[in-house]
Amino acid sequence: MSYVTFDCTQFISFDSDNEADDTASLKGFEVTNHFKVLPKDKILPKKIAHLRHFLHSSVFEMVNQEFIGEFDEWLEREKVPVDILSFSRNIQLFMQNKHVQNATVILVRYANEQKNEDHIFVGEFHKEHILEGLYHASCFGNAGNKITPRTVISNSFL
């Protein structure tokens, strides 16, 4: 059994042709969800290395050690905790940015030092259905210690 190398954090990774504009639009997570948003150069290298197979050209860590605990309170699909609902709305707003493509949200309960011991859920969800992807991180829908709902973007919705 390996040790946990890091835990209780969130990431958003995407491709973009205007990262400066994208960084500004991530401020909503700081204001409404009380995250500290860190750009790639401020993220611990061990986290980047551990998640490299899920990352796109841009990556931000959204630090709030308490947020993942909200998923433990989400027992019924229809009764979404307020903080998770706010988080999903911020994802949807961010995804409206015409520069953002191939976005992936990564929720990490814990990351094992030995990656082969991680239990990972990866699913693809349209941005309007991001709550379906996030529900997999709840106690009822829990599919693993790392949850990675990839967001499928349709240009007709941008």
CSV table of N, CA and C in Angstrom, one decimal:
chain,number,residue,atom,x,y,z
A,1,MET,N,0.8,-1.2,0.0
A,1,MET,CA,0.0,0.0,0.0
A,1,MET,C,0.9,1.2,0.0
A,2,SER,N,0.6,2.2,-0.9
A,2,SER,CA,1.4,3.4,-1.0
A,2,SER,C,0.8,4.5,-0.1
A,3,TYR,N,1.6,5.5,0.0
A,3,TYR,CA,1.1,6.7,0.8
A,3,TYR,C,0.4,7.7,-0.1
A,4,VAL,N,-0.4,8.5,0.5
A,4,VAL,CA,-1.1,9.6,-0.3
A,4,VAL,C,-0.1,10.7,-0.5
A,5,THR,N,0.0,11.1,-1.8
A,5,THR,CA,0.9,12.2,-2.1
A,5,THR,C,0.3,13.6,-2.0
A,6,PHE,N,-1.0,13.7,-2.3
A,6,PHE,CA,-1.8,14.9,-2.0
A,6,PHE,C,-3.3,14.5,-2.0
A,7,ASP,N,-4.1,15.5,-1.5
A,7,ASP,CA,-5.5,15.2,-1.4
A,7,ASP,C,-6.3,16.5,-1.4
A,8,CYS,N,-7.6,16.3,-1.4
A,8,CYS,CA,-8.6,17.3,-1.3
A,8,CYS,C,-8.4,18.6,-2.1
A,9,THR,N,-8.4,18.4,-3.4
A,9,THR,CA,-8.2,19.6,-4.3
A,9,THR,C,-8.9,19.4,-5.6
A,10,GLN,N,-8.9,20.4,-6.3
A,10,GLN,CA,-9.7,20.4,-7.6
A,10,GLN,C,-8.8,21.1,-8.7
A,11,PHE,N,-8.9,20.7,-9.9
A,11,PHE,CA,-8.2,21.3,-11.0
A,11,PHE,C,-9.2,21.5,-12.2
A,12,ILE,N,-8.8,22.5,-13.0
A,12,ILE,CA,-9.5,22.6,-14.3
A,12,ILE,C,-8.4,22.8,-15.3
A,13,SER,N,-8.5,22.0,-16.4
A,13,SER,CA,-7.5,22.0,-17.4
A,13,SER,C,-8.2,22.1,-18.8
A,14,PHE,N,-7.6,22.8,-19.7
A,14,PHE,CA,-8.2,23.1,-21.0
A,14,PHE,C,-7.2,23.6,-22.0
A,15,ASP,N,-7.6,23.6,-23.2
A,15,ASP,CA,-6.9,24.2,-24.3
A,15,ASP,C,-7.5,25.6,-24.6
A,16,SER,N,-6.6,26.5,-24.9
A,16,SER,CA,-7.1,27.9,-25.2
A,16,SER,C,-6.2,28.7,-26.1
A,17,ASP,N,-6.7,29.6,-26.8
A,17,ASP,CA,-5.9,30.5,-27.6
A,17,ASP,C,-5.8,31.9,-26.9
A,18,ASN,N,-6.2,32.0,-25.7
A,18,ASN,CA,-6.1,33.3,-25.0
A,18,ASN,C,-6.1,33.0,-23.5
A,19,GLU,N,-5.0,32.6,-23.0
A,19,GLU,CA,-5.0,32.2,-21.6
A,19,GLU,C,-5.1,33.3,-20.6
A,20,ALA,N,-4.7,34.5,-21.0
A,20,ALA,CA,-4.9,35.7,-20.1
A,20,ALA,C,-6.3,36.0,-19.8
A,21,ASP,N,-7.2,35.9,-20.9
A,21,ASP,CA,-8.6,36.1,-20.7
A,21,ASP,C,-9.2,35.0,-19.9
A,22,ASP,N,-8.7,33.8,-20.0
A,22,ASP,CA,-9.2,32.6,-19.3
A,22,ASP,C,-8.9,32.7,-17.8
A,23,THR,N,-7.7,33.2,-17.5
A,23,THR,CA,-7.3,33.4,-16.1
A,23,THR,C,-8.3,34.4,-15.4
A,24,ALA,N,-8.6,35.4,-16.1
A,24,ALA,CA,-9.6,36.4,-15.5
A,24,ALA,C,-10.9,35.8,-15.3
A,25,SER,N,-11.4,34.9,-16.2
A,25,SER,CA,-12.7,34.4,-16.0
A,25,SER,C,-12.8,33.3,-14.9
A,26,LEU,N,-11.6,32.8,-14.4
A,26,LEU,CA,-11.6,31.9,-13.3
A,26,LEU,C,-11.8,32.6,-12.0
A,27,LYS,N,-11.8,33.9,-11.9
A,27,LYS,CA,-11.9,34.6,-10.7
A,27,LYS,C,-13.3,34.3,-10.0
A,28,GLY,N,-14.3,33.9,-10.8
A,28,GLY,CA,-15.6,33.6,-10.2
A,28,GLY,C,-15.5,32.5,-9.2
A,29,PHE,N,-14.6,31.6,-9.4
A,29,PHE,CA,-14.4,30.5,-8.5
A,29,PHE,C,-13.8,31.0,-7.1
A,30,GLU,N,-13.0,32.1,-7.2
A,30,GLU,CA,-12.5,32.6,-6.0
A,30,GLU,C,-13.6,33.4,-5.2
A,31,VAL,N,-14.4,34.1,-5.9
A,31,VAL,CA,-15.4,34.9,-5.3
A,31,VAL,C,-16.6,34.1,-4.7
A,32,THR,N,-17.2,33.2,-5.5
A,32,THR,CA,-18.4,32.5,-5.1
A,32,THR,C,-18.1,31.2,-4.4
A,33,ASN,N,-17.0,30.5,-4.7
A,33,ASN,CA,-16.7,29.2,-4.1
A,33,ASN,C,-15.5,29.3,-3.1
A,34,HIS,N,-14.9,30.4,-2.9
A,34,HIS,CA,-13.8,30.6,-2.0
A,34,HIS,C,-12.6,29.7,-2.3
A,35,PHE,N,-12.3,29.6,-3.6
A,35,PHE,CA,-11.2,28.8,-4.0
A,35,PHE,C,-10.0,29.8,-4.1
A,36,LYS,N,-8.8,29.3,-3.9
A,36,LYS,CA,-7.6,30.1,-4.3
A,36,LYS,C,-7.2,29.5,-5.6
A,37,VAL,N,-7.2,30.2,-6.7
A,37,VAL,CA,-6.9,29.7,-8.0
A,37,VAL,C,-5.4,29.9,-8.3
A,38,LEU,N,-4.8,28.8,-8.5
A,38,LEU,CA,-3.3,28.8,-8.8
A,38,LEU,C,-3.0,28.4,-10.2
A,39,PRO,N,-2.2,29.2,-10.9
A,39,PRO,CA,-1.8,28.9,-12.3
A,39,PRO,C,-0.8,27.7,-12.2
A,40,LYS,N,-0.5,27.1,-13.4
A,40,LYS,CA,0.3,26.0,-13.5
A,40,LYS,C,1.7,26.2,-12.8
A,41,ASP,N,2.3,27.4,-13.0
A,41,ASP,CA,3.6,27.6,-12.4
A,41,ASP,C,3.6,27.7,-10.9
A,42,LYS,N,2.4,27.7,-10.2
A,42,LYS,CA,2.3,27.8,-8.8
A,42,LYS,C,1.9,26.4,-8.2
A,43,ILE,N,1.6,25.5,-9.0
A,43,ILE,CA,1.1,24.1,-8.6
A,43,ILE,C,2.3,23.3,-8.3
A,44,LEU,N,2.2,22.5,-7.2
A,44,LEU,CA,3.4,21.6,-6.9
A,44,LEU,C,3.7,20.7,-8.1
A,45,PRO,N,4.9,20.6,-8.5
A,45,PRO,CA,5.3,19.7,-9.6
A,45,PRO,C,4.8,18.2,-9.4
A,46,LYS,N,4.8,17.7,-8.2
A,46,LYS,CA,4.3,16.3,-8.0
A,46,LYS,C,2.8,16.2,-8.4
A,47,LYS,N,2.0,17.2,-8.2
A,47,LYS,CA,0.6,17.2,-8.7
A,47,LYS,C,0.5,17.2,-10.2
A,48,ILE,N,1.3,18.0,-10.8
A,48,ILE,CA,1.3,18.1,-12.3
A,48,ILE,C,1.7,16.7,-12.8
A,49,ALA,N,2.8,16.2,-12.3
A,49,ALA,CA,3.3,14.9,-12.8
A,49,ALA,C,2.3,13.8,-12.6
A,50,HIS,N,1.6,13.8,-11.4
A,50,HIS,CA,0.6,12.7,-11.1
A,50,HIS,C,-0.6,12.8,-12.1
A,51,LEU,N,-1.0,14.0,-12.5
A,51,LEU,CA,-2.2,14.1,-13.3
A,51,LEU,C,-1.9,14.3,-14.8
A,52,ARG,N,-0.6,14.3,-15.2
A,52,ARG,CA,-0.2,14.6,-16.5
A,52,ARG,C,-1.1,14.0,-17.7
A,53,HIS,N,-1.6,12.8,-17.5
A,53,HIS,CA,-2.4,12.1,-18.5
A,53,HIS,C,-3.8,12.8,-18.7
A,54,PHE,N,-4.2,13.6,-17.8
A,54,PHE,CA,-5.5,14.2,-17.8
A,54,PHE,C,-5.4,15.7,-18.2
A,55,LEU,N,-4.2,16.3,-18.3
A,55,LEU,CA,-4.0,17.7,-18.5
A,55,LEU,C,-3.9,18.1,-19.9
A,56,HIS,N,-4.5,19.3,-20.2
A,56,HIS,CA,-4.4,20.0,-21.5
A,56,HIS,C,-3.3,21.0,-21.3
A,57,SER,N,-3.3,21.9,-22.3
A,57,SER,CA,-2.2,22.9,-22.3
A,57,SER,C,-2.2,23.9,-21.1
A,58,SER,N,-3.4,24.2,-20.7
A,58,SER,CA,-3.6,25.1,-19.5
A,58,SER,C,-4.1,24.3,-18.3
A,59,VAL,N,-3.6,24.6,-17.1
A,59,VAL,CA,-4.2,23.9,-15.9
A,59,VAL,C,-4.1,24.9,-14.8
A,60,PHE,N,-5.2,24.9,-14.0
A,60,PHE,CA,-5.3,25.7,-12.8
A,60,PHE,C,-5.7,24.8,-11.6
A,61,GLU,N,-5.1,25.0,-10.5
A,61,GLU,CA,-5.6,24.3,-9.3
A,61,GLU,C,-6.5,25.2,-8.6
A,62,MET,N,-7.6,24.7,-8.1
A,62,MET,CA,-8.6,25.5,-7.4
A,62,MET,C,-8.6,25.0,-5.9
A,63,VAL,N,-7.9,25.6,-5.1
A,63,VAL,CA,-7.6,25.1,-3.7
A,63,VAL,C,-8.7,25.6,-2.8
A,64,ASN,N,-9.3,24.6,-2.2
A,64,ASN,CA,-10.3,24.7,-1.1
A,64,ASN,C,-10.4,23.3,-0.5
A,65,GLN,N,-9.7,23.1,0.6
A,65,GLN,CA,-9.6,21.8,1.2
A,65,GLN,C,-10.9,21.3,1.7
A,66,GLU,N,-11.9,22.1,1.9
A,66,GLU,CA,-13.2,21.7,2.5
A,66,GLU,C,-14.1,21.3,1.4
A,67,PHE,N,-13.9,21.8,0.1
A,67,PHE,CA,-14.9,21.6,-0.9
A,67,PHE,C,-15.2,20.1,-1.2
A,68,ILE,N,-14.3,19.3,-1.3
A,68,ILE,CA,-14.5,17.9,-1.6
A,68,ILE,C,-15.5,17.2,-0.6
A,69,GLY,N,-15.5,17.7,0.6
A,69,GLY,CA,-16.4,17.2,1.6
A,69,GLY,C,-17.8,17.5,1.3
A,70,GLU,N,-18.1,18.5,0.5
A,70,GLU,CA,-19.5,18.8,0.1
A,70,GLU,C,-20.1,17.6,-0.6
A,71,PHE,N,-19.3,16.8,-1.3
A,71,PHE,CA,-19.8,15.7,-2.1
A,71,PHE,C,-20.3,14.5,-1.1
A,72,ASP,N,-19.8,14.5,0.1
A,72,ASP,CA,-20.2,13.5,1.1
A,72,ASP,C,-21.6,13.8,1.6
A,73,GLU,N,-22.1,15.0,1.4
A,73,GLU,CA,-23.4,15.4,1.8
A,73,GLU,C,-24.4,15.3,0.6
A,74,TRP,N,-24.0,14.9,-0.6
A,74,TRP,CA,-24.8,14.9,-1.7
A,74,TRP,C,-25.4,13.4,-1.9
A,75,LEU,N,-26.4,13.1,-1.2
A,75,LEU,CA,-26.9,11.8,-1.1
A,75,LEU,C,-28.0,11.5,-2.2
A,76,GLU,N,-28.8,12.5,-2.6
A,76,GLU,CA,-29.8,12.4,-3.6
A,76,GLU,C,-29.5,13.3,-4.8
A,77,ARG,N,-29.6,12.7,-5.9
A,77,ARG,CA,-29.2,13.4,-7.2
A,77,ARG,C,-29.9,14.7,-7.3
A,78,GLU,N,-31.2,14.8,-6.9
A,78,GLU,CA,-32.0,16.0,-7.1
A,78,GLU,C,-31.7,17.0,-6.0
A,79,LYS,N,-31.1,16.7,-4.9
A,79,LYS,CA,-30.8,17.6,-3.8
A,79,LYS,C,-29.3,18.0,-3.8
A,80,VAL,N,-28.9,18.9,-4.7
A,80,VAL,CA,-27.6,19.3,-4.9
A,80,VAL,C,-27.2,20.3,-3.8
A,81,PRO,N,-26.1,20.1,-3.1
A,81,PRO,CA,-25.6,21.1,-2.1
A,81,PRO,C,-25.3,22.4,-2.8
A,82,VAL,N,-25.6,23.5,-2.1
A,82,VAL,CA,-25.4,24.8,-2.7
A,82,VAL,C,-24.0,25.1,-3.2
A,83,ASP,N,-23.0,24.7,-2.5
A,83,ASP,CA,-21.6,24.9,-3.0
A,83,ASP,C,-21.3,24.2,-4.3
A,84,ILE,N,-21.8,23.0,-4.4
A,84,ILE,CA,-21.6,22.2,-5.6
A,84,ILE,C,-22.4,22.8,-6.8
A,85,LEU,N,-23.6,23.3,-6.5
A,85,LEU,CA,-24.4,23.9,-7.6
A,85,LEU,C,-23.7,25.2,-8.0
A,86,SER,N,-23.2,26.0,-7.1
A,86,SER,CA,-22.5,27.2,-7.5
A,86,SER,C,-21.2,26.8,-8.3
A,87,PHE,N,-20.5,25.8,-7.9
A,87,PHE,CA,-19.3,25.3,-8.6
A,87,PHE,C,-19.7,25.0,-10.0
A,88,SER,N,-20.8,24.2,-10.2
A,88,SER,CA,-21.2,23.8,-11.5
A,88,SER,C,-21.6,25.0,-12.4
A,89,ARG,N,-22.2,26.0,-11.8
A,89,ARG,CA,-22.6,27.2,-12.6
A,89,ARG,C,-21.3,27.9,-13.0
A,90,ASN,N,-20.3,28.0,-12.1
A,90,ASN,CA,-19.1,28.6,-12.5
A,90,ASN,C,-18.4,27.9,-13.6
A,91,ILE,N,-18.4,26.6,-13.6
A,91,ILE,CA,-17.9,25.8,-14.7
A,91,ILE,C,-18.6,26.1,-16.0
A,92,GLN,N,-19.9,26.2,-16.0
A,92,GLN,CA,-20.7,26.5,-17.2
A,92,GLN,C,-20.4,27.9,-17.7
A,93,LEU,N,-20.3,28.8,-16.8
A,93,LEU,CA,-19.9,30.2,-17.2
A,93,LEU,C,-18.5,30.2,-17.8
A,94,PHE,N,-17.6,29.6,-17.2
A,94,PHE,CA,-16.3,29.5,-17.8
A,94,PHE,C,-16.2,28.9,-19.1
A,95,MET,N,-17.1,27.9,-19.3
A,95,MET,CA,-17.1,27.1,-20.6
A,95,MET,C,-17.7,28.0,-21.7
A,96,GLN,N,-18.4,29.1,-21.4
A,96,GLN,CA,-19.0,30.0,-22.4
A,96,GLN,C,-17.9,30.8,-23.1
A,97,ASN,N,-16.7,30.8,-22.5
A,97,ASN,CA,-15.6,31.6,-23.0
A,97,ASN,C,-15.3,31.0,-24.4
A,98,LYS,N,-15.3,31.8,-25.4
A,98,LYS,CA,-15.1,31.3,-26.8
A,98,LYS,C,-13.7,30.8,-27.1
A,99,HIS,N,-12.8,31.1,-26.2
A,99,HIS,CA,-11.4,30.6,-26.3
A,99,HIS,C,-11.1,29.2,-25.7
A,100,VAL,N,-12.0,28.8,-24.8
A,100,VAL,CA,-11.8,27.5,-24.1
A,100,VAL,C,-12.3,26.3,-24.9
A,101,GLN,N,-11.4,25.3,-24.9
A,101,GLN,CA,-11.8,24.0,-25.6
A,101,GLN,C,-11.2,22.9,-24.8
A,102,ASN,N,-11.8,21.7,-24.9
A,102,ASN,CA,-11.3,20.5,-24.3
A,102,ASN,C,-11.1,20.6,-22.8
A,103,ALA,N,-12.1,21.1,-22.1
A,103,ALA,CA,-12.0,21.3,-20.7
A,103,ALA,C,-12.2,20.0,-19.9
A,104,THR,N,-11.4,19.9,-18.8
A,104,THR,CA,-11.5,18.7,-17.9
A,104,THR,C,-11.5,19.3,-16.5
A,105,VAL,N,-12.4,18.8,-15.7
A,105,VAL,CA,-12.4,19.2,-14.3
A,105,VAL,C,-11.9,17.9,-13.6
A,106,ILE,N,-11.0,18.1,-12.7
A,106,ILE,CA,-10.4,17.0,-11.9
A,106,ILE,C,-10.7,17.2,-10.4
A,107,LEU,N,-11.4,16.3,-9.8
A,107,LEU,CA,-11.6,16.4,-8.4
A,107,LEU,C,-10.8,15.2,-7.7
A,108,VAL,N,-9.9,15.6,-6.8
A,108,VAL,CA,-9.1,14.6,-6.2
A,108,VAL,C,-9.4,14.5,-4.7
A,109,ARG,N,-9.9,13.3,-4.3
A,109,ARG,CA,-10.1,13.0,-2.9
A,109,ARG,C,-8.7,12.8,-2.3
A,110,TYR,N,-8.0,11.9,-2.9
A,110,TYR,CA,-6.6,11.6,-2.6
A,110,TYR,C,-5.9,11.0,-3.8
A,111,ALA,N,-4.6,11.2,-3.9
A,111,ALA,CA,-3.8,10.6,-4.9
A,111,ALA,C,-2.7,9.8,-4.3
A,112,ASN,N,-2.8,8.5,-4.7
A,112,ASN,CA,-1.8,7.5,-4.1
A,112,ASN,C,-0.4,7.8,-4.8
A,113,GLU,N,0.6,7.5,-4.0
A,113,GLU,CA,2.0,7.6,-4.4
A,113,GLU,C,2.1,6.6,-5.6
A,114,GLN,N,1.6,5.4,-5.5
A,114,GLN,CA,1.6,4.4,-6.5
A,114,GLN,C,0.3,4.6,-7.4
A,115,LYS,N,0.5,5.2,-8.5
A,115,LYS,CA,-0.7,5.6,-9.4
A,115,LYS,C,-1.6,4.4,-9.7
A,116,ASN,N,-1.0,3.2,-9.8
A,116,ASN,CA,-1.8,2.0,-10.1
A,116,ASN,C,-2.8,1.7,-9.0
A,117,GLU,N,-2.7,2.3,-7.8
A,117,GLU,CA,-3.6,2.0,-6.7
A,117,GLU,C,-4.8,3.0,-6.7
A,118,ASP,N,-4.7,4.1,-7.6
A,118,ASP,CA,-5.8,5.0,-7.7
A,118,ASP,C,-6.9,4.4,-8.4
A,119,HIS,N,-8.1,4.7,-7.9
A,119,HIS,CA,-9.4,4.3,-8.6
A,119,HIS,C,-9.9,5.5,-9.2
A,120,ILE,N,-9.9,5.6,-10.6
A,120,ILE,CA,-10.3,6.8,-11.3
A,120,ILE,C,-11.5,6.6,-12.1
A,121,PHE,N,-12.4,7.6,-12.0
A,121,PHE,CA,-13.6,7.7,-12.9
A,121,PHE,C,-13.4,8.8,-13.9
A,122,VAL,N,-13.5,8.5,-15.2
A,122,VAL,CA,-13.5,9.4,-16.3
A,122,VAL,C,-14.8,9.3,-17.1
A,123,GLY,N,-15.4,10.4,-17.2
A,123,GLY,CA,-16.7,10.4,-18.0
A,123,GLY,C,-16.7,11.7,-18.9
A,124,GLU,N,-17.5,11.7,-19.9
A,124,GLU,CA,-17.6,12.9,-20.8
A,124,GLU,C,-19.0,13.4,-20.6
A,125,PHE,N,-19.2,14.7,-20.4
A,125,PHE,CA,-20.5,15.3,-20.1
A,125,PHE,C,-20.5,16.7,-20.8
A,126,HIS,N,-21.6,16.9,-21.5
A,126,HIS,CA,-21.8,18.3,-22.1
A,126,HIS,C,-21.9,19.3,-21.0
A,127,LYS,N,-21.4,20.5,-21.2
A,127,LYS,CA,-21.3,21.5,-20.2
A,127,LYS,C,-22.7,21.8,-19.5
A,128,GLU,N,-23.8,21.6,-20.2
A,128,GLU,CA,-25.1,21.8,-19.6
A,128,GLU,C,-25.5,20.6,-18.6
A,129,HIS,N,-24.7,19.5,-18.7
A,129,HIS,CA,-25.0,18.4,-17.8
A,129,HIS,C,-23.8,18.1,-16.9
A,130,ILE,N,-23.1,19.1,-16.5
A,130,ILE,CA,-21.9,18.9,-15.7
A,130,ILE,C,-22.2,18.3,-14.3
A,131,LEU,N,-23.4,18.6,-13.8
A,131,LEU,CA,-23.8,18.0,-12.6
A,131,LEU,C,-23.9,16.5,-12.6
A,132,GLU,N,-24.2,15.9,-13.7
A,132,GLU,CA,-24.2,14.5,-13.9
A,132,GLU,C,-22.8,14.0,-13.6
A,133,GLY,N,-21.8,14.7,-14.2
A,133,GLY,CA,-20.4,14.2,-14.0
A,133,GLY,C,-20.0,14.4,-12.5
A,134,LEU,N,-20.3,15.6,-12.0
A,134,LEU,CA,-19.9,15.9,-10.6
A,134,LEU,C,-20.6,14.9,-9.6
A,135,TYR,N,-21.8,14.4,-9.9
A,135,TYR,CA,-22.5,13.5,-9.0
A,135,TYR,C,-21.6,12.2,-8.8
A,136,HIS,N,-20.8,11.9,-9.7
A,136,HIS,CA,-19.9,10.7,-9.5
A,136,HIS,C,-19.0,10.8,-8.3
A,137,ALA,N,-18.8,12.1,-7.9
A,137,ALA,CA,-17.9,12.3,-6.7
A,137,ALA,C,-18.7,12.3,-5.4
A,138,SER,N,-20.0,12.1,-5.5
A,138,SER,CA,-20.8,12.1,-4.2
A,138,SER,C,-20.6,10.7,-3.6
A,139,CYS,N,-21.1,10.6,-2.3
A,139,CYS,CA,-21.0,9.3,-1.6
A,139,CYS,C,-21.8,8.3,-2.4
A,140,PHE,N,-23.0,8.7,-2.9
A,140,PHE,CA,-23.8,7.7,-3.6
A,140,PHE,C,-23.3,7.3,-4.9
A,141,GLY,N,-22.7,8.3,-5.6
A,141,GLY,CA,-22.2,8.0,-7.0
A,141,GLY,C,-20.7,7.8,-7.0
A,142,ASN,N,-20.1,7.7,-5.9
A,142,ASN,CA,-18.6,7.7,-5.9
A,142,ASN,C,-18.0,6.6,-6.7
A,143,ALA,N,-17.2,7.0,-7.6
A,143,ALA,CA,-16.6,6.0,-8.5
A,143,ALA,C,-15.1,5.9,-8.3
A,144,GLY,N,-14.5,6.6,-7.3
A,144,GLY,CA,-13.1,6.5,-7.1
A,144,GLY,C,-12.6,7.7,-6.3
A,145,ASN,N,-11.2,7.7,-6.1
A,145,ASN,CA,-10.6,8.7,-5.4
A,145,ASN,C,-10.2,9.9,-6.3
A,146,LYS,N,-10.2,9.7,-7.6
A,146,LYS,CA,-10.0,10.8,-8.5
A,146,LYS,C,-11.2,10.8,-9.5
A,147,ILE,N,-11.9,11.9,-9.6
A,147,ILE,CA,-13.0,12.0,-10.5
A,147,ILE,C,-12.7,13.0,-11.6
A,148,THR,N,-12.8,12.6,-12.8
A,148,THR,CA,-12.5,13.5,-13.9
A,148,THR,C,-13.6,13.6,-15.0
A,149,PRO,N,-14.5,14.5,-14.7
A,149,PRO,CA,-15.6,14.7,-15.7
A,149,PRO,C,-15.0,15.6,-16.8
A,150,ARG,N,-14.8,15.1,-18.0
A,150,ARG,CA,-14.4,15.9,-19.1
A,150,ARG,C,-15.6,16.5,-19.7
A,151,THR,N,-15.5,17.8,-20.1
A,151,THR,CA,-16.6,18.5,-20.6
A,151,THR,C,-16.5,18.6,-22.2
A,152,VAL,N,-17.6,18.1,-22.8
A,152,VAL,CA,-17.7,18.1,-24.2
A,152,VAL,C,-18.3,19.5,-24.6
A,153,ILE,N,-17.7,20.2,-25.5
A,153,ILE,CA,-18.1,21.5,-25.9
A,153,ILE,C,-18.6,21.5,-27.3
A,154,SER,N,-19.8,22.0,-27.5
A,154,SER,CA,-20.4,22.1,-28.8
A,154,SER,C,-20.4,23.5,-29.2
A,155,ASN,N,-19.8,23.9,-30.4
A,155,ASN,CA,-19.7,25.2,-30.8
A,155,ASN,C,-21.0,25.9,-31.0
A,156,SER,N,-22.1,25.1,-31.1
A,156,SER,CA,-23.4,25.7,-31.3
A,156,SER,C,-23.9,26.3,-30.0
A,157,PHE,N,-23.3,26.0,-28.9
A,157,PHE,CA,-23.7,26.5,-27.6
A,157,PHE,C,-22.8,27.7,-27.1
A,158,LEU,N,-21.8,28.0,-27.9
A,158,LEU,CA,-20.8,29.1,-27.4
A,158,LEU,C,-21.3,30.4,-27.8
